[in-house]
Amino acid sequence: MKKNTVLIIGAGAAGLMAAHLLSKAGKKVTVLEARNRTGGRINTVNNESFFKETELGAEFIHGDLPVTLDLLKEAQLPYRSANAEMWRYKDGRFDENSMVIDDWDMLMQRLDELQEDIPVWDFIERYFPGERYEELHNSVWSYVSGYDTADPRNASTFALRNEWEHEEMEAQHRVQGGYCTMINYLSNSCKSNGGEVFLNAVVKQVNWQPGHVVATLTDNTTYEAAKLIIALPLGVLQAKAGETGAIDFEPSIGAHTTAIQQMGFGAVIKILFAFENAFWLDAPHPNMDKMGYLFSEEEIPTWWTQAPNHSKVLTGWVGGPAAWEKAGKTDIELRDEGLQSLANIFNANTEELKGKLIAYRIMNWTADPFTRGSYAYDKVETPQGREVLSKPLEDTIYFAGEYLYTGTAMGTVEAALSSGKKTAEMIL
């Protein structure tokens, strides 16, 4: 049994940020990670000839986010622009920079008048009923499920109002070399300051009392510490007893268990396609080389290029209820849905596209047992849950993760890093 000052479960952005800061401050830190790699929902594909610096998980820095950019500066890691035009494909035609939604101003006005929080789908059906607003219904559903990866039937209207009111089309960035360069920096920093990071370490049980924690792995190895940080994805914390990755707390953590179920956790599937040539540039549209993001009504509705960089890679994205419905599909089934979606959009032959496909990777985060979804979103009862989870249990068990973040960059790496930083500061 190894004794530590702080034990951290989960080597994603939140857990490693906490490990980096605590070990730098002289604490004896051990990180236990269930996967065979660090990074959690960050997973850069960088060692394959077809995919270079391509992200299976988190990909963008959405704006000039302080914690992320400060960390990149500290680690001397450069980043590059990911600014590109947003296009829409509908009714057989491409619209450049056509993201205007009919009745959006009226929607925002009604949102401002709302006094009591309700799920956003209840709000839409109550205040914008009937066929007259069908376009608005479709737009809100696809935006909430696509961008927020949330179920509109559960997502908080107040939280979405806050998000939409503070939405600025800020600069988008990608980390040069991929987000895993940042993860490697945090992990190496922890180790160089005397900390340890163990992979394939699946925690099944935590026995605790004030000031003392014992974590038992599935192979019955045990680790002992004065304090514990749980930096697991919310989907794993919400897993039922006995499911892969679920942790049994002894004694139970009562109010915190209830709070975990009050949080919303989305669903997503991400598809990477590498083609022998950038066939989409041949589409009969003069500015196709400017297209960065493409939104459609296909089975795999959202696609993006590596613009402004030139690349033969296309990334597909499906989130929310549609991703939950597809969670049980095989990689080949998802590949074929992706190819069919692209064939429909670009008026191409599916078999021809399949012939041009030289490599593909499917990341079904929703079916992944150590993630079980995408990232957090607020339900109506989430603020109460977040308040409980933001406070440590008996100054012994702490929680860290993007789901605890309260700023405007919800569901991002910035949110995870901020939470890890805040938790480390509480302990210090």
Short mmCIF file of C-alpha atoms in Angstrom, two decimals:
data_model
loop_
_atom_site.label_atom_id
_atom_site.label_comp_id
_atom_site.label_asym_id
_atom_site.label_seq_id
_atom_site.Cartn_x
_atom_site.Cartn_y
_atom_site.Cartn_z
CA MET A 1 0.00 0.00 0.00
CA LYS A 2 1.40 3.37 -1.06
CA LYS A 3 0.87 6.42 1.12
CA ASN A 4 0.36 9.81 -0.48
CA THR A 5 -0.74 13.28 0.47
CA VAL A 6 -3.18 13.42 -2.44
CA LEU A 7 -4.63 10.66 -4.57
CA ILE A 8 -6.25 11.64 -7.89
CA ILE A 9 -8.57 9.34 -9.84
CA GLY A 10 -8.57 10.30 -13.51
CA ALA A 11 -5.73 11.57 -15.75
CA GLY A 12 -7.78 13.88 -17.95
CA ALA A 13 -7.29 17.65 -18.13
CA ALA A 14 -8.85 18.34 -14.69
CA GLY A 15 -6.98 15.59 -12.83
CA LEU A 16 -3.60 16.34 -14.41
CA MET A 17 -3.97 20.11 -13.91
CA ALA A 18 -4.53 19.46 -10.20
CA ALA A 19 -1.60 16.99 -10.13
CA HIS A 20 0.69 19.51 -11.86
CA LEU A 21 -0.10 22.30 -9.37
CA LEU A 22 -0.09 20.13 -6.23
CA SER A 23 3.17 18.33 -7.04
CA LYS A 24 4.79 21.67 -7.92
CA ALA A 25 3.74 22.89 -4.44
CA GLY A 26 5.51 19.92 -2.84
CA LYS A 27 2.59 17.54 -2.28
CA LYS A 28 3.12 13.80 -2.79
CA VAL A 29 0.68 13.04 -5.61
CA THR A 30 -0.41 9.79 -7.24
CA VAL A 31 -2.73 9.73 -10.26
CA LEU A 32 -4.69 6.58 -11.10
CA GLU A 33 -5.98 6.31 -14.67
CA ALA A 34 -8.24 3.49 -15.89
CA ARG A 35 -7.20 3.78 -19.55
CA ASN A 36 -3.89 2.76 -21.13
CA ARG A 37 -3.19 6.45 -21.87
CA THR A 38 -3.49 9.86 -20.23
CA GLY A 39 -5.79 12.61 -21.52
CA GLY A 40 -9.31 11.28 -20.98
CA ARG A 41 -11.53 12.97 -23.57
CA ILE A 42 -8.40 14.46 -25.15
CA ASN A 43 -6.94 11.99 -27.64
CA THR A 44 -4.67 13.25 -30.42
CA VAL A 45 -3.96 10.85 -33.29
CA ASN A 46 -0.40 11.72 -34.22
CA ASN A 47 1.45 8.52 -35.04
CA GLU A 48 -0.46 7.39 -38.10
CA SER A 49 0.52 8.31 -41.64
CA PHE A 50 -3.03 9.35 -42.60
CA PHE A 51 -3.90 11.39 -39.50
CA LYS A 52 -1.42 13.95 -38.22
CA GLU A 53 -2.30 16.18 -35.27
CA THR A 54 -5.92 15.07 -35.64
CA GLU A 55 -8.19 15.01 -32.60
CA LEU A 56 -10.48 12.12 -31.68
CA GLY A 57 -11.69 14.16 -28.71
CA ALA A 58 -11.42 17.82 -27.74
CA GLU A 59 -10.14 19.83 -30.69
CA PHE A 60 -10.66 23.58 -30.41
CA ILE A 61 -9.83 26.44 -28.07
CA HIS A 62 -13.11 28.35 -28.30
CA GLY A 63 -11.88 31.91 -27.94
CA ASP A 64 -9.04 33.53 -26.01
CA LEU A 65 -9.52 31.42 -22.89
CA PRO A 66 -7.21 32.50 -20.06
CA VAL A 67 -6.40 29.26 -18.22
CA THR A 68 -5.74 27.31 -21.43
CA LEU A 69 -3.65 30.02 -23.09
CA ASP A 70 -1.66 30.70 -19.89
CA LEU A 71 -0.86 27.00 -19.61
CA LEU A 72 0.23 26.80 -23.26
CA LYS A 73 2.46 29.81 -22.70
CA GLU A 74 3.98 28.22 -19.56
CA ALA A 75 4.59 24.98 -21.49
CA GLN A 76 5.91 26.94 -24.51
CA LEU A 77 3.38 25.21 -26.76
CA PRO A 78 2.25 27.18 -29.82
CA TYR A 79 -1.29 27.27 -31.20
CA ARG A 80 -2.72 28.21 -34.58
CA SER A 81 -5.88 29.72 -35.97
CA ALA A 82 -8.90 27.51 -36.60
CA ASN A 83 -11.02 30.38 -37.91
CA ALA A 84 -13.09 29.28 -40.89
CA GLU A 85 -16.46 30.00 -42.47
CA MET A 86 -19.63 28.28 -41.28
CA TRP A 87 -21.78 26.95 -44.11
CA ARG A 88 -25.15 25.26 -44.32
CA TYR A 89 -26.36 22.64 -46.79
CA LYS A 90 -30.12 22.53 -47.22
CA ASP A 91 -32.57 21.69 -50.02
CA GLY A 92 -29.78 20.85 -52.43
CA ARG A 93 -27.74 24.02 -52.05
CA PHE A 94 -24.83 25.42 -50.06
CA ASP A 95 -25.20 28.72 -48.20
CA GLU A 96 -22.02 30.49 -47.17
CA ASN A 97 -21.99 32.02 -43.69
CA SER A 98 -25.71 31.42 -43.48
CA MET A 99 -26.24 30.83 -39.77
CA VAL A 100 -29.15 33.25 -39.33
CA ILE A 101 -32.15 31.54 -37.69
CA ASP A 102 -35.64 32.86 -38.38
CA ASP A 103 -37.45 34.25 -35.30
CA TRP A 104 -34.20 34.20 -33.26
CA ASP A 105 -34.72 37.77 -31.99
CA MET A 106 -38.24 36.89 -30.85
CA LEU A 107 -36.87 33.76 -29.16
CA MET A 108 -34.30 35.83 -27.23
CA GLN A 109 -36.99 38.29 -26.19
CA ARG A 110 -39.19 35.51 -24.81
CA LEU A 111 -36.18 33.99 -23.06
CA ASP A 112 -35.52 37.31 -21.30
CA GLU A 113 -39.11 37.36 -20.05
CA LEU A 114 -38.93 33.83 -18.58
CA GLN A 115 -39.11 33.95 -14.77
CA GLU A 116 -38.82 30.28 -13.84
CA ASP A 117 -36.46 27.72 -15.36
CA ILE A 118 -37.91 24.85 -17.42
CA PRO A 119 -36.42 22.40 -19.97
CA VAL A 120 -35.82 24.23 -23.25
CA TRP A 121 -38.06 21.90 -25.27
CA ASP A 122 -40.99 22.64 -22.93
CA PHE A 123 -40.22 26.34 -23.39
CA ILE A 124 -40.20 26.10 -27.20
CA GLU A 125 -43.42 24.09 -27.36
CA ARG A 126 -45.17 26.42 -24.90
CA TYR A 127 -44.16 29.78 -26.42
CA PHE A 128 -43.68 28.85 -30.08
CA PRO A 129 -46.39 26.27 -30.85
CA GLY A 130 -47.49 24.93 -34.22
CA GLU A 131 -46.25 24.74 -37.80
CA ARG A 132 -45.59 28.49 -37.98
CA TYR A 133 -42.44 27.92 -35.89
CA GLU A 134 -41.34 24.58 -37.32
CA GLU A 135 -38.06 26.09 -38.59
CA LEU A 136 -37.29 27.48 -35.13
CA HIS A 137 -38.10 24.11 -33.52
CA ASN A 138 -35.68 22.34 -35.86
CA SER A 139 -32.97 24.97 -35.35
CA VAL A 140 -33.13 24.86 -31.53
CA TRP A 141 -33.21 21.05 -31.50
CA SER A 142 -30.20 20.73 -33.81
CA TYR A 143 -28.24 23.48 -32.01
CA VAL A 144 -28.80 22.16 -28.46
CA SER A 145 -28.17 18.54 -29.45
CA GLY A 146 -25.29 19.34 -31.84
CA TYR A 147 -23.29 22.09 -30.13
CA ASP A 148 -24.20 21.35 -26.50
CA THR A 149 -24.58 17.57 -27.17
CA ALA A 150 -27.56 17.82 -24.79
CA ASP A 151 -31.06 16.39 -24.78
CA PRO A 152 -33.32 19.43 -25.40
CA ARG A 153 -36.04 17.70 -23.32
CA ASN A 154 -33.77 17.98 -20.24
CA ALA A 155 -31.55 21.01 -20.93
CA SER A 156 -32.07 24.10 -18.76
CA THR A 157 -33.54 27.12 -20.57
CA PHE A 158 -31.79 29.51 -18.15
CA ALA A 159 -28.38 27.95 -18.87
CA LEU A 160 -28.92 28.12 -22.63
CA ARG A 161 -30.12 31.71 -22.33
CA ASN A 162 -26.90 32.57 -20.52
CA GLU A 163 -24.85 30.76 -23.18
CA TRP A 164 -26.63 32.42 -26.12
CA GLU A 165 -26.54 35.91 -24.60
CA HIS A 166 -22.76 35.69 -24.09
CA GLU A 167 -22.01 34.03 -27.38
CA GLU A 168 -19.43 35.88 -29.38
CA MET A 169 -17.89 34.58 -32.56
CA GLU A 170 -14.46 34.76 -31.02
CA ALA A 171 -11.24 33.50 -32.55
CA GLN A 172 -10.97 29.71 -32.68
CA HIS A 173 -7.60 28.02 -32.19
CA ARG A 174 -6.02 24.56 -32.41
CA VAL A 175 -3.00 23.50 -30.34
CA GLN A 176 0.01 22.96 -32.60
CA GLY A 177 0.86 19.27 -32.36
CA GLY A 178 -2.54 18.53 -30.79
CA TYR A 179 -4.02 18.86 -27.30
CA CYS A 180 -2.02 15.83 -26.12
CA THR A 181 1.15 17.96 -26.11
CA MET A 182 -0.47 19.92 -23.26
CA ILE A 183 -1.53 16.70 -21.49
CA ASN A 184 2.04 15.36 -21.78
CA TYR A 185 3.38 18.59 -20.28
CA LEU A 186 1.08 18.29 -17.23
CA SER A 187 1.85 14.60 -16.76
CA ASN A 188 5.63 15.10 -17.08
CA SER A 189 5.49 18.06 -14.70
CA CYS A 190 3.78 15.91 -12.07
CA LYS A 191 6.38 13.15 -12.47
CA SER A 192 9.36 15.52 -12.44
CA ASN A 193 8.07 16.92 -9.14
CA GLY A 194 8.00 13.46 -7.53
CA GLY A 195 4.45 12.47 -8.46
CA GLU A 196 3.35 9.20 -10.04
CA VAL A 197 0.88 8.43 -12.84
CA PHE A 198 -0.35 4.84 -13.15
CA LEU A 199 -2.24 3.64 -16.24
CA ASN A 200 -4.63 0.67 -16.50
CA ALA A 201 -5.48 1.39 -12.85
CA VAL A 202 -9.26 0.90 -12.56
CA VAL A 203 -10.55 1.94 -9.13
CA LYS A 204 -13.49 -0.17 -7.94
CA GLN A 205 -13.85 0.93 -4.30
CA VAL A 206 -13.03 3.89 -2.06
CA ASN A 207 -13.06 3.43 1.72
CA TRP A 208 -12.78 6.67 3.56
CA GLN A 209 -13.03 8.56 6.83
CA PRO A 210 -12.08 12.20 7.53
CA GLY A 211 -8.40 12.67 6.67
CA HIS A 212 -7.88 9.14 5.32
CA VAL A 213 -8.75 7.41 2.04
CA VAL A 214 -8.04 3.92 0.68
CA ALA A 215 -8.65 3.25 -3.03
CA THR A 216 -8.83 -0.37 -4.18
CA LEU A 217 -8.24 -1.30 -7.83
CA THR A 218 -9.89 -4.15 -9.76
CA ASP A 219 -6.67 -6.17 -9.25
CA ASN A 220 -6.99 -5.48 -5.48
CA THR A 221 -3.93 -3.18 -5.33
CA THR A 222 -4.59 -0.44 -2.77
CA TYR A 223 -3.48 3.19 -2.49
CA GLU A 224 -3.74 5.28 0.65
CA ALA A 225 -3.86 9.08 1.00
CA ALA A 226 -4.95 11.93 3.24
CA LYS A 227 -7.04 13.52 0.47
CA LEU A 228 -8.73 12.28 -2.71
CA ILE A 229 -9.63 14.18 -5.88
CA ILE A 230 -12.19 12.45 -8.11
CA ALA A 231 -11.56 13.75 -11.62
CA LEU A 232 -13.67 11.29 -13.60
CA PRO A 233 -16.09 12.16 -16.41
CA LEU A 234 -19.60 12.74 -15.13
CA GLY A 235 -20.85 9.80 -17.23
CA VAL A 236 -18.64 7.41 -15.21
CA LEU A 237 -19.76 8.93 -11.90
CA GLN A 238 -23.36 8.37 -13.04
CA ALA A 239 -22.71 4.71 -13.93
CA LYS A 240 -24.77 2.14 -12.03
CA ALA A 241 -23.13 -0.05 -9.37
CA GLY A 242 -21.31 -2.97 -10.95
CA GLU A 243 -20.83 -1.28 -14.35
CA THR A 244 -17.30 -0.85 -15.72
CA GLY A 245 -15.61 2.14 -14.09
CA ALA A 246 -18.24 2.65 -11.39
CA ILE A 247 -16.82 3.28 -7.91
CA ASP A 248 -18.35 1.98 -4.70
CA PHE A 249 -17.91 4.44 -1.79
CA GLU A 250 -17.76 3.09 1.74
CA PRO A 251 -19.39 4.78 3.60
CA SER A 252 -21.65 6.21 0.91
CA ILE A 253 -21.30 9.88 -0.07
CA GLY A 254 -25.03 10.63 0.32
CA ALA A 255 -25.84 14.13 -0.86
CA HIS A 256 -22.97 14.04 -3.37
CA THR A 257 -24.43 10.92 -5.02
CA THR A 258 -27.77 12.70 -5.41
CA ALA A 259 -26.01 15.80 -6.76
CA ILE A 260 -24.16 13.74 -9.41
CA GLN A 261 -27.52 12.60 -10.83
CA GLN A 262 -28.74 16.21 -11.00
CA MET A 263 -26.13 17.07 -13.62
CA GLY A 264 -26.71 16.66 -17.35
CA PHE A 265 -24.21 14.70 -19.45
CA GLY A 266 -24.40 14.74 -23.24
CA ALA A 267 -23.68 12.18 -25.94
CA VAL A 268 -21.39 12.38 -28.97
CA ILE A 269 -19.83 10.32 -31.74
CA LYS A 270 -16.91 11.71 -33.73
CA ILE A 271 -15.82 10.39 -37.14
CA LEU A 272 -12.45 10.99 -38.83
CA PHE A 273 -12.20 10.33 -42.56
CA ALA A 274 -8.93 10.63 -44.53
CA PHE A 275 -9.50 10.68 -48.30
CA GLU A 276 -7.01 10.34 -51.15
CA ASN A 277 -7.99 13.84 -52.25
CA ALA A 278 -10.09 16.75 -50.90
CA PHE A 279 -13.03 15.78 -53.15
CA TRP A 280 -15.33 18.43 -51.61
CA LEU A 281 -13.26 21.14 -53.30
CA ASP A 282 -14.58 19.83 -56.64
CA ALA A 283 -18.17 20.72 -55.69
CA PRO A 284 -19.73 23.25 -58.13
CA HIS A 285 -19.39 26.17 -55.75
CA PRO A 286 -16.74 28.88 -56.23
CA ASN A 287 -15.67 29.34 -52.57
CA MET A 288 -15.60 25.73 -51.36
CA ASP A 289 -11.98 26.16 -50.20
CA LYS A 290 -13.23 28.69 -47.59
CA MET A 291 -15.70 26.23 -46.03
CA GLY A 292 -14.63 25.27 -42.51
CA TYR A 293 -17.80 23.99 -40.85
CA LEU A 294 -20.78 22.49 -42.66
CA PHE A 295 -24.20 21.94 -41.07
CA SER A 296 -26.82 19.73 -42.72
CA GLU A 297 -29.88 17.62 -41.95
CA GLU A 298 -28.16 14.30 -42.74
CA GLU A 299 -27.71 11.31 -40.39
CA ILE A 300 -24.24 12.64 -39.58
CA PRO A 301 -25.25 16.30 -39.71
CA THR A 302 -22.07 18.27 -38.91
CA TRP A 303 -18.74 18.18 -40.75
CA TRP A 304 -15.61 20.27 -40.67
CA THR A 305 -12.32 20.54 -42.51
CA GLN A 306 -8.92 21.41 -41.07
CA ALA A 307 -9.28 24.95 -42.54
CA PRO A 308 -7.54 27.30 -42.74
CA ASN A 309 -4.93 24.49 -43.11
CA HIS A 310 -5.21 22.38 -46.28
CA SER A 311 -5.97 18.76 -45.51
CA LYS A 312 -7.64 15.65 -46.96
CA VAL A 313 -9.31 14.94 -43.61
CA LEU A 314 -13.01 15.51 -42.86
CA THR A 315 -14.41 15.29 -39.34
CA GLY A 316 -18.02 14.23 -38.74
CA TRP A 317 -19.97 14.94 -35.56
CA VAL A 318 -23.32 13.81 -34.20
CA GLY A 319 -24.45 14.77 -30.69
CA GLY A 320 -27.36 14.63 -28.25
CA PRO A 321 -30.27 12.16 -28.56
CA ALA A 322 -29.16 11.08 -32.07
CA ALA A 323 -25.78 10.02 -30.65
CA TRP A 324 -27.48 8.06 -27.87
CA GLU A 325 -29.56 6.23 -30.48
CA LYS A 326 -26.41 5.38 -32.47
CA ALA A 327 -24.31 4.39 -29.42
CA GLY A 328 -24.77 0.65 -30.07
CA LYS A 329 -23.78 0.79 -33.75
CA THR A 330 -20.55 -0.76 -35.01
CA ASP A 331 -17.72 1.35 -36.43
CA ILE A 332 -18.49 0.01 -39.91
CA GLU A 333 -22.16 1.00 -39.60
CA LEU A 334 -21.16 4.50 -38.46
CA ARG A 335 -18.56 4.74 -41.24
CA ASP A 336 -21.23 3.88 -43.82
CA GLU A 337 -23.67 6.42 -42.34
CA GLY A 338 -20.93 9.04 -42.59
CA LEU A 339 -20.14 8.18 -46.23
CA GLN A 340 -23.84 8.19 -47.14
CA SER A 341 -24.28 11.61 -45.49
CA LEU A 342 -21.36 13.04 -47.48
CA ALA A 343 -22.62 11.42 -50.68
CA ASN A 344 -26.01 13.09 -50.18
CA ILE A 345 -24.46 16.48 -49.49
CA PHE A 346 -21.93 16.46 -52.34
CA ASN A 347 -24.13 14.61 -54.84
CA ALA A 348 -21.56 11.81 -55.01
CA ASN A 349 -21.70 8.04 -55.38
CA THR A 350 -21.30 6.28 -52.01
CA GLU A 351 -19.18 3.45 -53.43
CA GLU A 352 -16.93 5.97 -55.18
CA LEU A 353 -16.44 7.84 -51.89
CA LYS A 354 -15.67 4.57 -50.13
CA GLY A 355 -13.02 3.91 -52.81
CA LYS A 356 -11.43 7.29 -52.08
CA LEU A 357 -11.41 6.67 -48.31
CA ILE A 358 -7.90 5.63 -47.28
CA ALA A 359 -8.36 5.61 -43.48
CA TYR A 360 -11.04 6.22 -40.88
CA ARG A 361 -11.33 6.35 -37.11
CA ILE A 362 -14.59 6.35 -35.18
CA MET A 363 -14.67 7.64 -31.59
CA ASN A 364 -17.94 6.59 -30.02
CA TRP A 365 -17.48 8.45 -26.73
CA THR A 366 -20.99 7.51 -25.62
CA ALA A 367 -20.25 3.77 -25.79
CA ASP A 368 -16.78 4.18 -24.23
CA PRO A 369 -16.98 2.68 -20.69
CA PHE A 370 -14.52 5.19 -19.20
CA THR A 371 -16.38 8.23 -20.56
CA ARG A 372 -20.03 7.25 -21.23
CA GLY A 373 -20.87 10.47 -23.07
CA SER A 374 -19.49 13.81 -24.20
CA TYR A 375 -19.50 16.73 -21.78
CA ALA A 376 -21.79 18.30 -19.22
CA TYR A 377 -24.84 20.47 -19.74
CA ASP A 378 -27.17 22.05 -17.21
CA LYS A 379 -30.55 20.58 -16.35
CA VAL A 380 -33.03 22.63 -14.31
CA GLU A 381 -31.79 21.08 -11.03
CA THR A 382 -28.06 21.26 -11.93
CA PRO A 383 -27.17 24.47 -10.00
CA GLN A 384 -28.12 22.79 -6.67
CA GLY A 385 -26.08 19.71 -7.60
CA ARG A 386 -23.07 21.79 -8.62
CA GLU A 387 -23.18 23.67 -5.31
CA VAL A 388 -22.98 20.39 -3.38
CA LEU A 389 -20.22 18.88 -5.55
CA SER A 390 -18.10 22.02 -5.39
CA LYS A 391 -17.65 21.56 -1.64
CA PRO A 392 -15.32 18.82 -0.36
CA LEU A 393 -16.60 16.01 1.84
CA GLU A 394 -15.08 16.39 5.30
CA ASP A 395 -12.07 18.17 3.73
CA THR A 396 -11.13 14.71 2.40
CA ILE A 397 -12.92 13.93 -0.89
CA TYR A 398 -12.89 16.61 -3.61
CA PHE A 399 -14.48 16.58 -7.05
CA ALA A 400 -12.96 18.15 -10.18
CA GLY A 401 -14.20 18.23 -13.76
CA GLU A 402 -15.66 20.38 -16.52
CA TYR A 403 -19.18 19.80 -15.12
CA LEU A 404 -18.33 21.95 -12.06
CA TYR A 405 -17.33 25.01 -14.09
CA THR A 406 -19.64 28.06 -13.94
CA GLY A 407 -18.16 30.36 -16.61
CA THR A 408 -19.23 30.85 -20.21
CA ALA A 409 -16.89 28.18 -21.69
CA MET A 410 -19.03 25.22 -20.61
CA GLY A 411 -18.05 21.74 -21.77
CA THR A 412 -14.54 22.76 -22.86
CA VAL A 413 -10.94 21.90 -21.93
CA GLU A 414 -10.84 25.38 -20.37
CA ALA A 415 -13.67 24.29 -18.04
CA ALA A 416 -11.77 21.13 -17.03
CA LEU A 417 -8.45 22.95 -16.47
CA SER A 418 -10.20 25.68 -14.46
CA SER A 419 -11.85 23.11 -12.20
CA GLY A 420 -8.59 21.21 -11.66
CA LYS A 421 -6.85 24.48 -10.82
CA LYS A 422 -9.59 25.55 -8.41
CA THR A 423 -9.54 22.16 -6.63
CA ALA A 424 -5.75 22.26 -6.23
CA GLU A 425 -6.00 25.79 -4.81
CA MET A 426 -8.64 24.64 -2.28
CA ILE A 427 -6.32 21.87 -1.07
CA LEU A 428 -3.30 24.19 -0.94
#
